[in-house]
C-alpha positions as CSV (number, residue, x, y, z in Angstrom):
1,X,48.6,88.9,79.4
2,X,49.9,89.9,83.2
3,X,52.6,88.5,84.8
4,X,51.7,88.6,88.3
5,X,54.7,88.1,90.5
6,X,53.8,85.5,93.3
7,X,54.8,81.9,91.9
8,X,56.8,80.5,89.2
9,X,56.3,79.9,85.6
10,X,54.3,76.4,85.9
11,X,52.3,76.4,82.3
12,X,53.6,78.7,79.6
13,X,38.8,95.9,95.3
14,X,32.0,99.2,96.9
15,X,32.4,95.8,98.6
16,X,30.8,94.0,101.7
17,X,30.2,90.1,102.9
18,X,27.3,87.8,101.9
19,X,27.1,85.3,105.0
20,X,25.1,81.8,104.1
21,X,24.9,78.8,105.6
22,X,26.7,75.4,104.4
23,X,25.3,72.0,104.5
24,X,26.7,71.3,107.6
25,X,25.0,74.6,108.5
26,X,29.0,76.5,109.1
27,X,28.6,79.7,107.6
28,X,31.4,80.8,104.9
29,X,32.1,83.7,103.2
30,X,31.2,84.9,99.6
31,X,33.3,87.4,98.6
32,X,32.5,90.2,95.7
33,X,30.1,92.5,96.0
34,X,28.4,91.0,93.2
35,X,25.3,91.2,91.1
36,X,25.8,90.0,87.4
37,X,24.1,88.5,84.4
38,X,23.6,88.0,81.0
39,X,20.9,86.3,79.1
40,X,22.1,83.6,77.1
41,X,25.3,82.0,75.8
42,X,26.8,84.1,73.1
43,X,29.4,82.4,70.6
44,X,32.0,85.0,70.5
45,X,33.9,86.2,67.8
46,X,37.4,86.1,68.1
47,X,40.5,84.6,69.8
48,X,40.1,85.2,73.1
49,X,43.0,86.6,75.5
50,X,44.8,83.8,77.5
51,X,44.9,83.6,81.7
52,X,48.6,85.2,82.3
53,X,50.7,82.7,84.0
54,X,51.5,84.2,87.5
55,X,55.4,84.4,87.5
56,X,58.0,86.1,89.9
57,X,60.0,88.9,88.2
58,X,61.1,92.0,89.9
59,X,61.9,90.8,94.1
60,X,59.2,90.6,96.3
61,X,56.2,92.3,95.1
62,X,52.6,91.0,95.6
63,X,49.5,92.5,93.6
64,X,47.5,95.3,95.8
65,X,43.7,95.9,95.7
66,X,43.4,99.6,95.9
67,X,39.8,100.5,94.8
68,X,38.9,102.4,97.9
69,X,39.0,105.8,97.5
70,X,42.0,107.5,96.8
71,X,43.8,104.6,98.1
72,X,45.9,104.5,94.8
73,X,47.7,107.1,96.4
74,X,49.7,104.4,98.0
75,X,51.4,104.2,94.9
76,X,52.7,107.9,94.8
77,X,56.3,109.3,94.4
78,X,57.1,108.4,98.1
79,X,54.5,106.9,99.3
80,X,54.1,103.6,101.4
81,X,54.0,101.3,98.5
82,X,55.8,102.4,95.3
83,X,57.7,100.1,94.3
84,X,56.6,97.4,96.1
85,X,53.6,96.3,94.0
86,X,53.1,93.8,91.0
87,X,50.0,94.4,89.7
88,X,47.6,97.5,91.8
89,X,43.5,97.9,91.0
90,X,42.6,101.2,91.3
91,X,39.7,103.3,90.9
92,X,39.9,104.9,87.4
93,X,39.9,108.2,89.3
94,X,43.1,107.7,89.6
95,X,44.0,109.3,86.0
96,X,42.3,112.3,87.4
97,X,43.0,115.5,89.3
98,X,41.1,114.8,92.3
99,X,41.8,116.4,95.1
100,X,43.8,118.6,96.0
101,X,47.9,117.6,96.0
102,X,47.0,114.2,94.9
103,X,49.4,112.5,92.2
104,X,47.8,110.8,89.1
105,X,48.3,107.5,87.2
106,X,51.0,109.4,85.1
107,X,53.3,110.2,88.5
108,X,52.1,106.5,89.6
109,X,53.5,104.6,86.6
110,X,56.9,107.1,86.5
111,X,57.3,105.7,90.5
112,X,56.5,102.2,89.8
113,X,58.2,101.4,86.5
114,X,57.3,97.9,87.1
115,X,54.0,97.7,88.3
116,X,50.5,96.7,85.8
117,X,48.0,99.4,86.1
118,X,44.5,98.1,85.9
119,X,40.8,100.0,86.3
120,X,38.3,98.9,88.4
121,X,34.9,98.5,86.3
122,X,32.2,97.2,87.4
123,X,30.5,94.9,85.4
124,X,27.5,93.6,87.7
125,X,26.3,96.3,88.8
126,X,26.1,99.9,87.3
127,X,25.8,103.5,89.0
128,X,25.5,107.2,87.5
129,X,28.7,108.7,85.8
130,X,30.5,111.0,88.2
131,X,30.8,114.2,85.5
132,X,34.2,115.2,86.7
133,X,35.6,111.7,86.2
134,X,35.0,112.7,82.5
135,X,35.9,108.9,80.4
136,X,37.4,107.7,83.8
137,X,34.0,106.1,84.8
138,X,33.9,102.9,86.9
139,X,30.4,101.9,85.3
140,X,30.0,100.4,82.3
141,X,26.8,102.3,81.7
142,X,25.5,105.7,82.9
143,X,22.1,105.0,84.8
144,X,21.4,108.8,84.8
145,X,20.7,108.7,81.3
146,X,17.9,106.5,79.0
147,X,20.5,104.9,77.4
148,X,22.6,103.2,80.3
149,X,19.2,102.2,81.8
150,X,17.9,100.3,79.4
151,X,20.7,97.7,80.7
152,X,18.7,97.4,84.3
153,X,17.0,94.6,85.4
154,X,12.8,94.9,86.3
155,X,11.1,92.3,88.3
156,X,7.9,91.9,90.1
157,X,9.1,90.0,92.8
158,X,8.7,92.5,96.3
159,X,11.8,90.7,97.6
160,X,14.2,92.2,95.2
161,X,15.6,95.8,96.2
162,X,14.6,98.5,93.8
163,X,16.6,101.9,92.9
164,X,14.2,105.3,92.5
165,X,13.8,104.0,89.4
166,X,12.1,101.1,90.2
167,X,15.1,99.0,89.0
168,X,16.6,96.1,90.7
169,X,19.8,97.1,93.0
170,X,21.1,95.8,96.0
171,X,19.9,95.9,99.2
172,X,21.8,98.2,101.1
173,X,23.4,99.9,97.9
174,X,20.3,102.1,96.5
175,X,23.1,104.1,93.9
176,X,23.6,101.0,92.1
177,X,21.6,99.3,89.8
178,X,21.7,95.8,88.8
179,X,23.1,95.3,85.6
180,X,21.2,92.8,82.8
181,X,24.5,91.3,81.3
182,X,22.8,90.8,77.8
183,X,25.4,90.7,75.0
184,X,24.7,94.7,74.0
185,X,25.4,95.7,77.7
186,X,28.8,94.0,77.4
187,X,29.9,95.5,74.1
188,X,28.5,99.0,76.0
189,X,31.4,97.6,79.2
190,X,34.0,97.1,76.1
191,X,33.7,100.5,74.8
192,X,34.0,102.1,78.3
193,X,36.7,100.4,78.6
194,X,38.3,100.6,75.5
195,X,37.9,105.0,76.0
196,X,39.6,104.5,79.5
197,X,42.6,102.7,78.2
198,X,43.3,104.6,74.8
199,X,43.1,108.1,77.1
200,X,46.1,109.5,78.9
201,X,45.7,110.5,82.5
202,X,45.9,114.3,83.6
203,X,49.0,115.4,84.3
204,X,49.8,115.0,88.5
205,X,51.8,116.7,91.2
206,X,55.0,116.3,89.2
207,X,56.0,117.0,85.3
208,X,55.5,113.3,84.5
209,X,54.4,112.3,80.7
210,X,51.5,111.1,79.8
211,X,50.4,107.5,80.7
212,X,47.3,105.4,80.6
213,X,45.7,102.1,82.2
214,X,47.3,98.8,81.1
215,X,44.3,96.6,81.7
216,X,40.9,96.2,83.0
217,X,39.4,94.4,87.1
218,X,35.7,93.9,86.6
219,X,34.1,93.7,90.0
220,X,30.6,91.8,90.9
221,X,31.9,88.4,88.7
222,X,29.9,86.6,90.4
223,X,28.3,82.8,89.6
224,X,25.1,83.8,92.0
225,X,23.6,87.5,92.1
226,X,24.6,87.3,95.8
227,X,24.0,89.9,98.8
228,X,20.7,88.8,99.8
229,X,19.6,88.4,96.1
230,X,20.1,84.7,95.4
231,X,17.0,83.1,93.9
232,X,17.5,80.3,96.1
233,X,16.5,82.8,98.6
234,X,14.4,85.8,97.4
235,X,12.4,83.3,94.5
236,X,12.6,84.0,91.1
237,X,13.7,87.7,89.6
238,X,14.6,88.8,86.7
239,X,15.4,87.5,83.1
240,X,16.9,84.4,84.1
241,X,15.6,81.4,85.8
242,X,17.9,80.5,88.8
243,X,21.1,81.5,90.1
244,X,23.5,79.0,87.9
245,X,21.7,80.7,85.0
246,X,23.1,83.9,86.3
247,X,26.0,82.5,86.8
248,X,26.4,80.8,83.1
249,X,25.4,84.3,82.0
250,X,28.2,86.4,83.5
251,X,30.7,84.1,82.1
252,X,29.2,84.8,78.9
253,X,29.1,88.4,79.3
254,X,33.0,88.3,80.7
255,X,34.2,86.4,77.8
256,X,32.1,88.8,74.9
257,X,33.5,91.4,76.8
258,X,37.6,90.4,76.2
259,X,37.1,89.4,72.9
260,X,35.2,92.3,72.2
261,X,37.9,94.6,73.7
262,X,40.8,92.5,72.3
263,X,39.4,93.0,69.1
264,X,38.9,96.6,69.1
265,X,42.3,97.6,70.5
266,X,43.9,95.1,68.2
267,X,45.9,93.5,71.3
268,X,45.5,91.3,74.2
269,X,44.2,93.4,76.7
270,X,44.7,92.3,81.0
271,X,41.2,91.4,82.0
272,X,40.9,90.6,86.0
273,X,37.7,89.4,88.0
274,X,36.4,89.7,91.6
275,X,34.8,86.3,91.4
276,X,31.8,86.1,93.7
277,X,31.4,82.3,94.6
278,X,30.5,80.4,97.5
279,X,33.4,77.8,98.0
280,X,31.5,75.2,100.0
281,X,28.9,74.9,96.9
282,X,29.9,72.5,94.7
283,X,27.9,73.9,91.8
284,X,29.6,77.6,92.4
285,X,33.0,76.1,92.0
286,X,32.2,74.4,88.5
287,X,30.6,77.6,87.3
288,X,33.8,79.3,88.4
289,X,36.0,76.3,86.6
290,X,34.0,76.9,83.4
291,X,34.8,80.8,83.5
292,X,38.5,79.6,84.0
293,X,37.9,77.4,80.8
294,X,37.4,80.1,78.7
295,X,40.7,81.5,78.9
296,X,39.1,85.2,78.9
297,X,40.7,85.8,82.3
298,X,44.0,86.6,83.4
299,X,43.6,86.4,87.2
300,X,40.5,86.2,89.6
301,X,40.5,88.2,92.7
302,X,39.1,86.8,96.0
303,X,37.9,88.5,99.1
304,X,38.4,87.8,103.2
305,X,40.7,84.8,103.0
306,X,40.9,84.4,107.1
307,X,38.7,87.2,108.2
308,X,35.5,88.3,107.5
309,X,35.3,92.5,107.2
310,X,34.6,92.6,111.1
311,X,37.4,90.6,111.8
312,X,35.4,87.9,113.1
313,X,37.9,84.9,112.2
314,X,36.4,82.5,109.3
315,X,35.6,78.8,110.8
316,X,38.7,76.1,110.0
317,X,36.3,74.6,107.7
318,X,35.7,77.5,105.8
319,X,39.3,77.7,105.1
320,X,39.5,74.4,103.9
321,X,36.4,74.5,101.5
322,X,38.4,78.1,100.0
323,X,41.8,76.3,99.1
324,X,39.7,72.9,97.5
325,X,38.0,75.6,95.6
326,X,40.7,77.5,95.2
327,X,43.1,75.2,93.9
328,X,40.3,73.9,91.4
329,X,39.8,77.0,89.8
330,X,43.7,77.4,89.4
331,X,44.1,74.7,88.4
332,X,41.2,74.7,85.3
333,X,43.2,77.7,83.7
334,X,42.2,80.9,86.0
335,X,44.8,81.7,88.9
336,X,43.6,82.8,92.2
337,X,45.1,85.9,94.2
338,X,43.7,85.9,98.1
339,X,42.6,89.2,99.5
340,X,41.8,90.0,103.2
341,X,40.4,93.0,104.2
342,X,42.3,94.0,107.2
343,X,40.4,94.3,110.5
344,X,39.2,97.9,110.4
345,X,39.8,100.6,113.2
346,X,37.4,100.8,115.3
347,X,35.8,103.4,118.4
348,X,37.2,100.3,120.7
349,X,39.5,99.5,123.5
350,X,42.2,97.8,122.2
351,X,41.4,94.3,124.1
352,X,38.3,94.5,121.2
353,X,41.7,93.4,119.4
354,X,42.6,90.5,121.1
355,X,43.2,87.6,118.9
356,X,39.9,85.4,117.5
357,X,37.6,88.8,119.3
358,X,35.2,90.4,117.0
359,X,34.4,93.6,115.7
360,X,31.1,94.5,115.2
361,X,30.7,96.1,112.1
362,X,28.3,98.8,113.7
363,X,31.1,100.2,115.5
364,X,31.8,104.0,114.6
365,X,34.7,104.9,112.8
366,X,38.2,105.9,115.1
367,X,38.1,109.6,116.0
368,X,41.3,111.2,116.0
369,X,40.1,112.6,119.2
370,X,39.6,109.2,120.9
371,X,41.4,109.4,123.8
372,X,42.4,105.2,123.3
373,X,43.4,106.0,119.6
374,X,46.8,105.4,119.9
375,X,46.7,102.1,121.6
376,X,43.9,100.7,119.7
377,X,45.9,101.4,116.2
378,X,49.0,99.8,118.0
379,X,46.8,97.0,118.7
380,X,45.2,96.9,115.2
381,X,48.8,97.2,113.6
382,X,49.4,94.2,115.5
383,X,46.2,91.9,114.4
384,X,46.8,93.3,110.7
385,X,50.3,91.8,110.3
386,X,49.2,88.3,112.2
387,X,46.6,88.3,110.2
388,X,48.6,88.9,106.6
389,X,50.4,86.2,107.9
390,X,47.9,84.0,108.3
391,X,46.9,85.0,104.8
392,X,50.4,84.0,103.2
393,X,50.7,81.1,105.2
394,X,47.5,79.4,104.5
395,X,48.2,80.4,100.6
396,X,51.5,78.6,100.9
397,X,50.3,75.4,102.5
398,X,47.2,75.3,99.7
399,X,49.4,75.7,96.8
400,X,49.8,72.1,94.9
401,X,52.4,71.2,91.6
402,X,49.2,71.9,90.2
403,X,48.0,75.1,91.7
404,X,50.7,77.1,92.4
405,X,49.8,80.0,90.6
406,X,47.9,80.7,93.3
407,X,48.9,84.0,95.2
408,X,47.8,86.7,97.1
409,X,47.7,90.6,97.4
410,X,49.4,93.3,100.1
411,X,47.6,93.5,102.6
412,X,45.2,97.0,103.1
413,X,42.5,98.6,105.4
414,X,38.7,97.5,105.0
415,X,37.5,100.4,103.6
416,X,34.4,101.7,105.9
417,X,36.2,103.6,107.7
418,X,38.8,105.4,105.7
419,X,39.2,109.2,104.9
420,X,36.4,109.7,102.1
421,X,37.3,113.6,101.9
422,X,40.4,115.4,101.8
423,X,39.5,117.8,103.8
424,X,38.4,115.8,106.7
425,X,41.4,113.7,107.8
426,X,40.7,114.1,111.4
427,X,37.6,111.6,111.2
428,X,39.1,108.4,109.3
429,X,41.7,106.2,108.6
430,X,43.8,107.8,106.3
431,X,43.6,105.6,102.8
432,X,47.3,106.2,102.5
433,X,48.5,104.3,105.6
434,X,50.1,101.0,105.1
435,X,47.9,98.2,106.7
436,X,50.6,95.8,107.9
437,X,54.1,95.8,109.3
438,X,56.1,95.6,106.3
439,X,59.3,94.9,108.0
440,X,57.9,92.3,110.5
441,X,60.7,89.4,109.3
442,X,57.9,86.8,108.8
443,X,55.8,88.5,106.8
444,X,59.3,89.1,104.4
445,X,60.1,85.6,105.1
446,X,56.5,84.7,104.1
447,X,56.3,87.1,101.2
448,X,59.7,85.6,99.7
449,X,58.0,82.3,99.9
450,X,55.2,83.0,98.1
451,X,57.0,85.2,95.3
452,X,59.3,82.5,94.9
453,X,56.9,79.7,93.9
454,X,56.7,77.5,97.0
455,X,53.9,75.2,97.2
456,X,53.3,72.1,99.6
457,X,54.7,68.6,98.8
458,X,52.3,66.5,101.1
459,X,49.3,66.4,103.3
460,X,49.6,69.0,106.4
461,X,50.4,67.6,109.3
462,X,47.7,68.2,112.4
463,X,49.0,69.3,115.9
464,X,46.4,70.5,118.0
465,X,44.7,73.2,115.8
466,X,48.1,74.3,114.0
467,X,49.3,72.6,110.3
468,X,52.6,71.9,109.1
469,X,54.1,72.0,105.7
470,X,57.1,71.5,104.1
471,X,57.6,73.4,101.5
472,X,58.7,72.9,97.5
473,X,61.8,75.0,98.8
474,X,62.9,73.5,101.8
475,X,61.1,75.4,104.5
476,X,58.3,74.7,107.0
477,X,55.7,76.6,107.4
478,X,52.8,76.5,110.2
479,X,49.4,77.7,110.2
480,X,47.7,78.5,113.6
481,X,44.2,78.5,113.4
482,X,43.5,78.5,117.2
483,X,43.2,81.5,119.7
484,X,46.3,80.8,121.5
485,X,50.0,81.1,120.5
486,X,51.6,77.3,120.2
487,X,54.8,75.8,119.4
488,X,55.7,72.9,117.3
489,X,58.2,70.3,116.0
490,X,58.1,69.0,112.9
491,X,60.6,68.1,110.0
492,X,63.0,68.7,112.6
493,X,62.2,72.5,113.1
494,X,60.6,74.2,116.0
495,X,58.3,76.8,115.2
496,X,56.6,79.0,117.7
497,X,53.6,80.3,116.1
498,X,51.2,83.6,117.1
499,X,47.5,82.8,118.0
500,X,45.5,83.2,114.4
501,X,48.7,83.3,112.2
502,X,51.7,81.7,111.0
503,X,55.3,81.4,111.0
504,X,58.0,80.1,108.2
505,X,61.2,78.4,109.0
């Protein structure tokens, strides 16, 4: 069971954006990259582990999503983050000797004491096993061989992407191949897993002993096979017959999985989700409820919160269909933790920064060379810690009594452009630069909020395009949705709050 530090004790990160249009025709944001299924519902065997009640322990520490590559490395002796994170997701890479100079899970856990180690694995979709990852794989099965094959997902339908091998993938993604969920691929993602965590890590930069993973993140939970894939919009494909059968069959496949792995390693095991759904659909959010019901999760993850991954601001009413959902979920046994992508570094002028401007995701990756650079990462500093902001504020003011286990993760780069060699720094964002002003005093006053438990104790209050809430605790906090910076006076505080972010008093 994790304890995730971001609320009180109320009960005893290969991704991109799926765009689709709500009934009002809005467009909101589903977040995992996310292709899953299983074929049936399986009555599993077995006690299965309990959703850990997010708590505050150790100051103000948040959870971090550090899949990207090499990003864990945030969590090294000295780096950025140690000892600043509750819970980090990291590639299982990680517990390996990459390149060269980098630390391993073993210095990470001696430099962060506190923190829950969990491997990413991806359940949804699968790829072929890196051979110098050795059991540190983040596919359930190996698609280079017959056997991990067997597991992917033929159709006739031309709409569907295929892989060389004629299987089903995702459009955009031709490495990795959709994954049929049936109950023998699940048992095949519990025995990965269960090699992973009884393995220790290589030994790192310093003489630290031996350590392994505490738990498991399975990306691509999803309650529709998403990115372009949904039957709603391709027709028919594979071996179930719409997308809420998809959906009904990952849940099945996520809960064999945890009692499966419970069982084996004789303990309750940390399972986490990146749960694909689509907030405004009513029909997602119950699929996501019934997961929650299960008990087989500890905490789901969910991506861009107030941004998409081009920084192109999410529509208010996006915002407001995520915390309904949000809350929901929480509330039906399965906390949420918010996760936005920061805007990316981009080949731009700094004005491209300007608050509410997008960024087109075509742009090229920052240059060290670029003669702007230095003025465009001041500017993107900037936006990132407005934008965390935003992030913790909106969290704070869609936390309920009910829902307040709610929470959401430090803040890092969208991945496209980060370093994704070590031996060409001078062409990316290095992975192991902090995203956001740590020190900015809101986002500490913001971050203290949330680790303490605060949640809202009414309706906000509407003042031209900014909200106001007072707070479980005592404070106010305003969320500015708008384009311009306002100021406003409510429960007999003044708060001045930044264009697309927010401001605690």
């Amino acid at each position: 069971m994790i304890r995730v530090p971001g609320v009180v004790d109320s009960t005893a990160m290969d991704d991109h954006v799926d765009m689709k249009p709500n009934a009002a025709g809005a467009t909101f944001i589903s977040a995992a990259l996310a292709v899953a299924f299983a074929v049936c519902s399986l009555a599993i065997p077995g006690t299965p582990a309990h959703a850990g009640n997010l708590t505050s322990s150790t100051g103000q520490q948040l959870p971090a999503y550090l899949q990207g590559y090499r990003q864990g490395q945030l969590l090294c002796p000295g780096a950025a983050l140690t000892g600043k994170v509750s819970v980090a997701i990291v590639d299982p890479m990680m517990a390996t000797t990459d390149a060269p100079g980098d630390c391993t899970l073993s210095d990470m856990k001696v430099a962060n004491p506190g923190t829950t180690f969990l491997a990413y694995l991806n359940i949804g979709a699968m790829r072929d096993f890196e051979t110098w990852n050795g059991v540190f794989q983040n596919s359930c099965a190996d698609t280079a061989t017959a056997a991990g094959r067997k597991f992917g997902v033929t159709t006739s339908n031309p709409r569907v992407a295929r892989t060389d091998d004629g299987l089903a993938g995702y459009p955009g993604f031709p490495y990795l191949t959709v994954a049929d969920l049936s109950p023998a691929y699940a048992d095949a993602c519990a025995a990965t897993a269960r090699t992973m965590l009884n393995t220790d890590s290589q030994r790192g930069t310093t003489n630290a002993p031996p350590a392994r993973f505490d738990g498991i993140f399975l990306d691509d939970a999803s309650m529709s096979p998403s990115h372009g894939q949904d039957m709603v919009d391709v027709g028919q494909w594979g071996p179930w017959a719409d997308d809420d059968a998809y959906g009904r069959a990952l849940i099945a496949a996520v809960q064999r999985f945890d009692a499966t792995l419970t069982r084996s390693m004789g303990r309750d095991i940390p399972v986490a989700v990146n749960l694909g759904v689509y907030p405004a659909w009513r029909n997602q959010v119950t699929l996501a409820k019934a997961l929650a019901s299960t008990r087989s999760v500890d905490f789901a993850l969910r991506e861009h919160v107030v941004a998409t991954g081009t920084g192109r601001p999410l529509p208010v009413i996006d915002l407001q269909q995520a915390s309904a959902a949000y809350q929901a979920i929480t509330t039906a046994g399965m906390p949420v933790v918010e996760h936005d992508y920061s805007v990316p570094l981009r080949e731009l002028p700094a004005s491209a920064y300007r608050q509410g401007g997008d960024i087109g995701s075509s742009a090229p990756c920052l240059r060290d060379g670029s003669a702007n650079r230095s003025s465009v990462v001041a500017a993107a500093k900037t936006r990132r810690t407005l934008d965390h902001r935003m992030t913790l504020g909106h969290l704070l003011q869609a936390r309920t009594a009910t829902a307040r286990q709610m929470t959401a993760t430090v803040s890092q780069a969208e991945p496209t452009c980060q370093d994704n060699a070590w031996d060409d720094d001078a062409n990316f964002e290095a992975v192991t630069a902090p995203s956001v002003n740590a020190l900015d005093s809101q986002v500490t006053a913001l971050t203290k909020a949330v680790t303490s438990g605060a949640y809202a104790t009414a309706a906000p209050l509407k003042y031209s395009g900014v909200s106001v809430v007072r707070l479980s605790n005592g404070s106010v906090v305003a969320v500015n949705t708008t384009t311009v910076a306002r100021s406003v006076s409510a429960y007999g505080k003044t708060l001045s709050v930044p264009a697309r972010s927010a401001t605690i008093r």
